[in-house]
Short mmCIF file of C-alpha atoms and ligand atoms in Angstrom, two decimals:
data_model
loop_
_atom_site.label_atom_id
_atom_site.label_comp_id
_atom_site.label_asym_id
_atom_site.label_seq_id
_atom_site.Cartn_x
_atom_site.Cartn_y
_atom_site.Cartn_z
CA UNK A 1 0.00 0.00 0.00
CA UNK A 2 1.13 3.66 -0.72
CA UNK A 3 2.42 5.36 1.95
CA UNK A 4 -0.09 8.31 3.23
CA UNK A 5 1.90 11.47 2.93
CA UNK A 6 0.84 15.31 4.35
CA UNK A 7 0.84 17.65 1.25
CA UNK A 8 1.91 21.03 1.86
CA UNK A 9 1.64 24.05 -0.10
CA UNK A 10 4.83 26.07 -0.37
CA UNK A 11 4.72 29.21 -2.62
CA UNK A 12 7.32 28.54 -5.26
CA UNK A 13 8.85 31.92 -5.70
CA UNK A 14 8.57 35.38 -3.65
CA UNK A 15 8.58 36.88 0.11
CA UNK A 16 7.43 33.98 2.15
CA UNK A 17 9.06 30.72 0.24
CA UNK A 18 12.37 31.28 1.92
CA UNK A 19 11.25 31.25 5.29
CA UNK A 20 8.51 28.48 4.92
CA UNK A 21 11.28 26.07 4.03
CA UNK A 22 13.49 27.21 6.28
CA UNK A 23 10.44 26.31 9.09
CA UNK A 24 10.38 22.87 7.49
CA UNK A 25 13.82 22.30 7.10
CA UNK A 26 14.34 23.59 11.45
CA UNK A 27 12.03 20.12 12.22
CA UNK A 28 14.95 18.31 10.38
CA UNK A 29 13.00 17.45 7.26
CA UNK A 30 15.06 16.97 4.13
CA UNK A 31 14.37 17.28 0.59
CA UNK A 32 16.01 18.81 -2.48
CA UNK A 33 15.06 22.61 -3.34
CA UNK A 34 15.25 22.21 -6.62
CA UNK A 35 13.08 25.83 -7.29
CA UNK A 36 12.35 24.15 -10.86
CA UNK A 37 9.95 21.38 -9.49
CA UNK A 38 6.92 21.87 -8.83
CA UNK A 39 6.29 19.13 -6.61
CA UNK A 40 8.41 17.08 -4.39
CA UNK A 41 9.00 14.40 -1.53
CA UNK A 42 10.80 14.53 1.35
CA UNK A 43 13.35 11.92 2.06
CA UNK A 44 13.27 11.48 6.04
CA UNK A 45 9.49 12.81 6.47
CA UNK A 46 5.97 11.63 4.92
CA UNK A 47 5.74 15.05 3.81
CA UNK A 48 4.69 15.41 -0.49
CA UNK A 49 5.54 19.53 -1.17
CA UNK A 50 3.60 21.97 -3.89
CA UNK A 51 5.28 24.99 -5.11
CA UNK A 52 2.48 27.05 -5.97
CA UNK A 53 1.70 30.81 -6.79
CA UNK A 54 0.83 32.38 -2.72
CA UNK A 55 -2.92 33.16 -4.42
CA UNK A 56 -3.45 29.77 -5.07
CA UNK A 57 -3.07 28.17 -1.54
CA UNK A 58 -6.14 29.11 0.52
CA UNK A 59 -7.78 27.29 -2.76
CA UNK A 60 -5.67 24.14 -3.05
CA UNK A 61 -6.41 23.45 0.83
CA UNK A 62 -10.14 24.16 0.38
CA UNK A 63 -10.35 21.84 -2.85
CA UNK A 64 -8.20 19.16 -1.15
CA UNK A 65 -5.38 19.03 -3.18
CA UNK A 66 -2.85 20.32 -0.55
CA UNK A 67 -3.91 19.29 3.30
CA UNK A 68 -2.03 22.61 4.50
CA UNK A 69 -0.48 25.64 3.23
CA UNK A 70 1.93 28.58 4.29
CA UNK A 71 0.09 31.51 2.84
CA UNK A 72 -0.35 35.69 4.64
CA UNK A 73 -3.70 36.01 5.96
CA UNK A 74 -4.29 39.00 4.00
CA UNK A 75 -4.19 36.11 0.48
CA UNK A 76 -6.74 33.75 3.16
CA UNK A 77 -9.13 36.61 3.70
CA UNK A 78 -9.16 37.85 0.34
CA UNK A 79 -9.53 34.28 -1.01
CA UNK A 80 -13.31 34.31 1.60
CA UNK A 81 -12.43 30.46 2.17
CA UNK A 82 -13.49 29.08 5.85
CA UNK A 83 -10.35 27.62 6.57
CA UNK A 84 -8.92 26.66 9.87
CA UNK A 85 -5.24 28.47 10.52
CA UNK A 86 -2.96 25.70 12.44
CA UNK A 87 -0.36 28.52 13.75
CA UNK A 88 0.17 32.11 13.48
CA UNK A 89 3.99 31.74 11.99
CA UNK A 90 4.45 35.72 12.27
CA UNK A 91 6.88 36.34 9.72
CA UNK A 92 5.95 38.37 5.74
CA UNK A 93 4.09 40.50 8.53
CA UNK A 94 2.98 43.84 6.94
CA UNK A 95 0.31 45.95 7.13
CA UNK A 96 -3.00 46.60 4.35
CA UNK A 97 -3.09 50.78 4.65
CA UNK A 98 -5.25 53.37 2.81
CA UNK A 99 -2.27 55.58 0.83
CA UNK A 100 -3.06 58.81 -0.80
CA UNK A 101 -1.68 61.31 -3.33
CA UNK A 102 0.12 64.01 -1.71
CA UNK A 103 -2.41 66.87 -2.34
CA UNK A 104 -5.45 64.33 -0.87
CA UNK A 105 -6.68 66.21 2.56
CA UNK A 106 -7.56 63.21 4.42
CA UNK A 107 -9.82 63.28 7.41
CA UNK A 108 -10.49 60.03 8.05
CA UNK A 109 -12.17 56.83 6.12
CA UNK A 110 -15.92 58.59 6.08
CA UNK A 111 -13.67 60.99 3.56
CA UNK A 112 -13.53 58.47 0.84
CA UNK A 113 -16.75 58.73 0.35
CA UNK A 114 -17.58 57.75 -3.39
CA UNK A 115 -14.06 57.82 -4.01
CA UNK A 116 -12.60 55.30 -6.39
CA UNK A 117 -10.13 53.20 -4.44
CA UNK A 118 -7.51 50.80 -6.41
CA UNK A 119 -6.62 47.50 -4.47
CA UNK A 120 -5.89 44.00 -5.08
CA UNK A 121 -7.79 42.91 -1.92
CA UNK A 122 -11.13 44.35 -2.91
CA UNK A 123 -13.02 41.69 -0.06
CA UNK A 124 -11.00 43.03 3.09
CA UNK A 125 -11.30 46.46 1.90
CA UNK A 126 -15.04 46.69 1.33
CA UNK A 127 -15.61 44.79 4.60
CA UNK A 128 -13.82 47.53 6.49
CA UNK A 129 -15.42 50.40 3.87
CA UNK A 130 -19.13 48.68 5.15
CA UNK A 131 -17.49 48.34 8.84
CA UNK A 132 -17.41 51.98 8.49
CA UNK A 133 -20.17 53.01 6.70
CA UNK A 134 -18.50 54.34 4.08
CA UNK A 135 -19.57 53.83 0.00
CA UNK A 136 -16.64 53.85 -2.51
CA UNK A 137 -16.10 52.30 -5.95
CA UNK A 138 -13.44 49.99 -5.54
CA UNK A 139 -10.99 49.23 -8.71
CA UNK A 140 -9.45 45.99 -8.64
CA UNK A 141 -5.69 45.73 -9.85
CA UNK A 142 -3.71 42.40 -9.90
CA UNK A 143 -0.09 44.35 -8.88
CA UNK A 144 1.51 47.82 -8.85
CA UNK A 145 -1.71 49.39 -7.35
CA UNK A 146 0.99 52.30 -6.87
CA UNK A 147 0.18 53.72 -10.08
CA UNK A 148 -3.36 53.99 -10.65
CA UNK A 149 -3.85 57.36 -9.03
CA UNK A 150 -0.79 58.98 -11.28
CA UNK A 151 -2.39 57.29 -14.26
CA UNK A 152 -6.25 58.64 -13.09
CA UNK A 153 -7.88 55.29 -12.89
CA UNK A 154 -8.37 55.84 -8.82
CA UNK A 155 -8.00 58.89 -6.19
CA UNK A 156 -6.38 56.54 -3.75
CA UNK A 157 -5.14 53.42 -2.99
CA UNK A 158 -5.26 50.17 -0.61
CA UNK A 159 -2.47 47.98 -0.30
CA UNK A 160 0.29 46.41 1.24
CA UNK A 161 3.17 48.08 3.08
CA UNK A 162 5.87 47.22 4.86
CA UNK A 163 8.68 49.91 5.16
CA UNK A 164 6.42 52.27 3.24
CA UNK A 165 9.40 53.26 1.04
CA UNK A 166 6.98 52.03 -2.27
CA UNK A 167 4.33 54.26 -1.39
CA UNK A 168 6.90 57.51 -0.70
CA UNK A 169 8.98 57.05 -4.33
CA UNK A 170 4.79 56.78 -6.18
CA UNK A 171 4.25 59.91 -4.13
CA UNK A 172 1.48 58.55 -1.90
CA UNK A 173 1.01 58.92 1.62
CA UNK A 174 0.07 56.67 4.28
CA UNK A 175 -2.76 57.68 5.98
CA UNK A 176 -4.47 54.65 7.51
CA UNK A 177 -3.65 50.94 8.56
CA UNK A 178 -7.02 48.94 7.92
CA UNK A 179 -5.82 45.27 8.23
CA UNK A 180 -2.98 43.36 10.27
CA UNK A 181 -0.82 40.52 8.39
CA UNK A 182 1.44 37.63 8.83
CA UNK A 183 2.44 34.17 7.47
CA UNK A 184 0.01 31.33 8.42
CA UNK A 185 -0.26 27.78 8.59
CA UNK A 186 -3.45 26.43 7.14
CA UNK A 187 -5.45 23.54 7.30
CA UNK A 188 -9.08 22.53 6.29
CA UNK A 189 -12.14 22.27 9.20
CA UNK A 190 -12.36 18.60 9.56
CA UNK A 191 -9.19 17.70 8.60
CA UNK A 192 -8.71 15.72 12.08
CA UNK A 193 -10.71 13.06 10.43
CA UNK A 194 -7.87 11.82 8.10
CA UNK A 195 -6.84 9.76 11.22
CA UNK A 196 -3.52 9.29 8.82
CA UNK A 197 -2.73 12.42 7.60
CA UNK A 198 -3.85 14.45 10.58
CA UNK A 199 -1.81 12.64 12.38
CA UNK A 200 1.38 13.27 10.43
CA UNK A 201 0.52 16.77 10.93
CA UNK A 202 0.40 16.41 14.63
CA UNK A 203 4.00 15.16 14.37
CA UNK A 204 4.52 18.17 12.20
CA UNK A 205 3.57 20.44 14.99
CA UNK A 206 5.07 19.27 17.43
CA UNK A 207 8.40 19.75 15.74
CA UNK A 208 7.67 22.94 14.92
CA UNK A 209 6.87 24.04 18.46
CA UNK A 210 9.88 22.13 19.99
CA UNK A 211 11.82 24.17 17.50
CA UNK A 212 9.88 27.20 18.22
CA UNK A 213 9.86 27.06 21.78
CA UNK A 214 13.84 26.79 22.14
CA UNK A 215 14.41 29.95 20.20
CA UNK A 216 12.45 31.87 22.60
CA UNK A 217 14.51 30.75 25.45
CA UNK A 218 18.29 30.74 26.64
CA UNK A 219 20.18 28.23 28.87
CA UNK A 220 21.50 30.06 32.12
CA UNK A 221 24.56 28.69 33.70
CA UNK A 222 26.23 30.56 36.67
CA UNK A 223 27.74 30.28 40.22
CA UNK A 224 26.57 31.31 43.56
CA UNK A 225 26.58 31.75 47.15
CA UNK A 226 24.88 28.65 48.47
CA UNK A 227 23.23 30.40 50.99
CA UNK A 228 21.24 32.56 47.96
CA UNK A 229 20.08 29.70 46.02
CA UNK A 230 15.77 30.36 47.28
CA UNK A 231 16.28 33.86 46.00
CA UNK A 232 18.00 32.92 42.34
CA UNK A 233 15.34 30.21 42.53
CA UNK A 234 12.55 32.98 43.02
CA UNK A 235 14.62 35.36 40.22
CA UNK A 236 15.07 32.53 37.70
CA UNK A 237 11.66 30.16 37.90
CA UNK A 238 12.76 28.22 34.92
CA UNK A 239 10.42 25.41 33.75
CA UNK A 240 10.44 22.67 37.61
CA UNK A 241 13.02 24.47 39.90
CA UNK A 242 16.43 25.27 38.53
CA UNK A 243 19.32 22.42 38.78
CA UNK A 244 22.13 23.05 41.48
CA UNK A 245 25.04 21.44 42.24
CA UNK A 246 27.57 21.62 44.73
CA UNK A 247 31.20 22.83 44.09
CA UNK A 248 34.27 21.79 46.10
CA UNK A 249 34.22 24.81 47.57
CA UNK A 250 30.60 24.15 49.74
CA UNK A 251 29.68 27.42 50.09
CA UNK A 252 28.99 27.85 46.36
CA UNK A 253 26.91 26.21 43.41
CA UNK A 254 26.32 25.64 40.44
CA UNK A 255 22.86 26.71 39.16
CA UNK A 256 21.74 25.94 35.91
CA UNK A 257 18.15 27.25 34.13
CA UNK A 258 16.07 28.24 31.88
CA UNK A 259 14.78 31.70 30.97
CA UNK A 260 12.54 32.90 29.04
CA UNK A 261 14.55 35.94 26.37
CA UNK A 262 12.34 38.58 26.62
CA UNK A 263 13.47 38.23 30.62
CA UNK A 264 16.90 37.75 30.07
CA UNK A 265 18.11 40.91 31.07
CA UNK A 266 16.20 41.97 33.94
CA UNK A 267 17.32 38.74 35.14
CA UNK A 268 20.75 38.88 34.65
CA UNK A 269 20.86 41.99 36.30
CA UNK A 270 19.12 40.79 39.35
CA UNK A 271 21.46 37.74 39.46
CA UNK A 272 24.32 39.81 39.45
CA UNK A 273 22.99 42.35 42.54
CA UNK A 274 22.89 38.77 44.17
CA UNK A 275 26.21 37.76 43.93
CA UNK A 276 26.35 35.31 41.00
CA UNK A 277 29.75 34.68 38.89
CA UNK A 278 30.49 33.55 35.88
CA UNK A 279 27.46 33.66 34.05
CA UNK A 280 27.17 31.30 31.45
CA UNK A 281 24.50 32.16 28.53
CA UNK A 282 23.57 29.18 26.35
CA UNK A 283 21.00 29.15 22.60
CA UNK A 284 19.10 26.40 22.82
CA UNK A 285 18.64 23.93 19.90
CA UNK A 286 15.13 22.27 20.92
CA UNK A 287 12.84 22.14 23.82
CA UNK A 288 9.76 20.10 24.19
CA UNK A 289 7.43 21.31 26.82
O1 LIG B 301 3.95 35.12 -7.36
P1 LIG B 301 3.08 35.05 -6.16
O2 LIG B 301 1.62 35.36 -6.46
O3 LIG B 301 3.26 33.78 -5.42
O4 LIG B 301 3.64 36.18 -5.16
P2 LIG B 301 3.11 37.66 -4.87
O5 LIG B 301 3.90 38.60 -5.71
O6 LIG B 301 1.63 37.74 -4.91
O7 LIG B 301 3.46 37.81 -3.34
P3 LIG B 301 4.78 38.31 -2.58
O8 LIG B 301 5.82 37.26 -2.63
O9 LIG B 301 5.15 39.69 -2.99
O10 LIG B 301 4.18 38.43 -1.11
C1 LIG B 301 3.71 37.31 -0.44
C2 LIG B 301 3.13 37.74 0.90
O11 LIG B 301 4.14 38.42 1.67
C3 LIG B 301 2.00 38.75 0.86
O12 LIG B 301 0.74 38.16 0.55
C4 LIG B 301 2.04 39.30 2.27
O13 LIG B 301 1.35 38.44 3.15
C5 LIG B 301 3.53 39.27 2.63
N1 LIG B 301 4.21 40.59 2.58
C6 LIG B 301 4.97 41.09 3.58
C7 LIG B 301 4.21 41.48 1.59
C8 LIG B 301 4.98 42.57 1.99
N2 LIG B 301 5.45 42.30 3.25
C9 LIG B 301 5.17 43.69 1.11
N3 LIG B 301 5.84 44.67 1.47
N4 LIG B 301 3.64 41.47 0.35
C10 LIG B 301 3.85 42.49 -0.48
N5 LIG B 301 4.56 43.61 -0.17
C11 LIG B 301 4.70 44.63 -1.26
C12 LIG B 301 3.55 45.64 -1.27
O14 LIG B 301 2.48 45.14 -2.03
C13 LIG B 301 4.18 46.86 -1.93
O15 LIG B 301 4.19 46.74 -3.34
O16 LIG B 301 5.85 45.39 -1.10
C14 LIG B 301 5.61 46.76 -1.44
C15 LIG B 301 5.71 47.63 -0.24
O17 LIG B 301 6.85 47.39 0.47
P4 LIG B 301 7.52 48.57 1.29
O18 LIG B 301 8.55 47.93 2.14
O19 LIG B 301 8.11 49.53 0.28
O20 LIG B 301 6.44 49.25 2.12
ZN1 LIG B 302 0.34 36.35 -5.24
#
C-alpha cells in the first residue's frame, strides 16, 4: 500500500518561500530545493511539497489538493475560504493601509466617500469600507496598485506596506492601517478526520513548536553563594526548579536554568545584585514542553 503522505503548499517563488522552508527544514525534514519542481517528496518525512503561486493556496487546501499551506492572511481573507489556521507563523508581517496622493486632505475613512479606491484585496477592503459606513467604488488591480492614481484610474489606494518606502517614491502617503498581516499555517475544518494524515501533521507540529519554543529561550549557567540559592530560585523560575550542584568549595553552586529571552536581562541583572559569577548564557537547539 502507498504510503499516506501530508501535502503542503509552499509558494514557489517570492517573500514567504524562503522562510517556509526554512520552518520545514528547522524540524529536520530533508528534501532537495530544486526551485524548478513543482512538486516534491521529502526523504526522512511523509511530507509530499507543492510549489504554488501564494494566491493559489487558501484554494488548493479548500479543494483538497494540498492538506495545508503557508500563505499571509491577508491572500486567506481575500480568497473568503473558511479555513482553519494551524499557527500564526508571524513572519511576511505587513500591514493593508489606505495611501493617498500628496495633495489628498484626508480626514479620516468617512472621507472616501464615493471615491474610487484601487486595491488588489477588494473583499478586506469593502468589509472595512461597510465596517465603516463608508460607499466607494473599488478598482481591482492584480499588482503595482501604486500607479493607478498617477495614471487617473483611482484617487487613492489600498495595499500592502511594509517599510512604506513604495508608497513615498509613487508619491502617496500613508494615511491609515485597515488590516494586520502575517504568514500562516493552514489547514481545512475537519481535517482531524484523516486519522492518517492528521496525524502526520500532529508530528509536524510538534516539531515545529519544539523548535519554536527553544528559540524563545536561553540556557542560564552561573555560580553562587549557596546560601542565595531560594532567592536565584525565586529570580530565575525556569520550567520545575532550577538544577544546582555543589562545588568543592561548599559554600557555592552551580545553578543551571532556563529563561525565558524577553526576561533575560532583567534577570541577569538581578542575578548579578545577588552575587552570581560567571554567568554562562547558552541558545538552545530544541525544547519540548
Ligand atoms: O507570485 P506570487 O503570487 O506567489 O507572489 P506575490 O507577488 O503575490 O506575493 P509576494 O511574494 O510579494 O508576497 C507574499 C506575501 O508576503 C503577501 O501576501 C504578504 O502576506 C507578505 N508581505 C509582507 C508582503 C509585503 N510584506 C510587502 N511589502 N507582500 C507584499 N509587499 C509589497 C507591497 O504590495 C508593496 O508593493 O511590497 C511593497 C511595499 O513594500 P515597502 O517595504 O516599500 O512598504
Ligand atoms: Zn500572489
Amino acid at each position: 500500500m502507498e504510503e499516506k503522505r501530508l501535502r503542503i503548499a509552499i509558494q514557489k517563488s517570492g517573500r514567504l518561500s524562503e522562510k517556509s522552508l526554512e520552518i520545514i527544514r528547522s524540524c529536520g525534514i530533508d528534501f532537495n530545493s530544486d526551485s524548478r519542481v513543482l512538486r516534491e517528496v521529502a526523504s526522512n518525512f511523509p511530507l509530499e511539497f507543492l510549489f504554488v503561486r501564494d494566491d493559489d493556496i487558501p484554494t488548493y487546501v479548500a479543494d483538497n489538493v494540498a492538506d495545508i499551506g503557508i500563505v499571509g492572511r491577508n491572500e486567506l481573507d481575500e480568497s473568503g475560504y473558511d479555513l482553519n489556521v494551524v499557527r500564526d507563523l508571524g513572519f511576511a508581517s505587513c500591514r493593508l493601509s489606505i495611501a493617498v496622493p500628496g495633495e489628498f486632505e484626508y480626514t479620516g475613512l468617512k472621507c472616501l466617500e464615493g471615491k474610487r479606491i484601487a486595491t488588489s484585496y477588494p473583499r478586506i477592503l469593502s468589509s472595512v469600507l461597510e465596517r465603516n459606513g463608508v460607499s466607494a467604488s473599488l478598482v481591482t488591480v492584480a499588482g503595482s496598485v501604486e500607479i493607478t492614481p498617477a495614471v487617473g484610474i483611482a484617487d487613492c489606494i489600498c495595499d500592502l506596506v511594509s517599510t512604506g518606502t513604495t508608497l513615498k517614491m509613487n508619491g502617496l502617503k500613508e494615511v491609515e492601517e485597515i488590516y494586520w498581516t502575517s504568514a500562516v499555517m493552514i489547514s481545512r475544518h475537519g481535517f482531524e478526520s484523516d486519522g492518517e494524515r492528521y496525524g502526520i501533521l500532529k508530528r509536524l507540529l510538534l516539531r515545529m513548536d519544539t523548535v519554536n519554543n527553544a528559540k524563545k529561550k536561553k540556557y542560564v549557567l552561573f555560580n553562587l553563594p549557596a546560601d542565595r540559592i531560594d532567592e536565584a530560585a525565586a529570580i530565575v523560575g525556569g520550567m520545575k526548579s532550577p538544577t544546582v550542584t555543589p562545588l568543592l568549595d561548599r559554600s557555592w553552586v552551580s545553578v543551571q536554568s532556563v529563561v525565558a529571552e524577553d526576561r533575560f536581562w532583567s534577570v541577569f541583572e538581578d542575578l548579578r545584585v545577588l552575587g552570581a559569577e560567571g554567568i554562562l548564557v547558552m541558545p538552545i537547539e530544541k525544547m519540548s514542553d
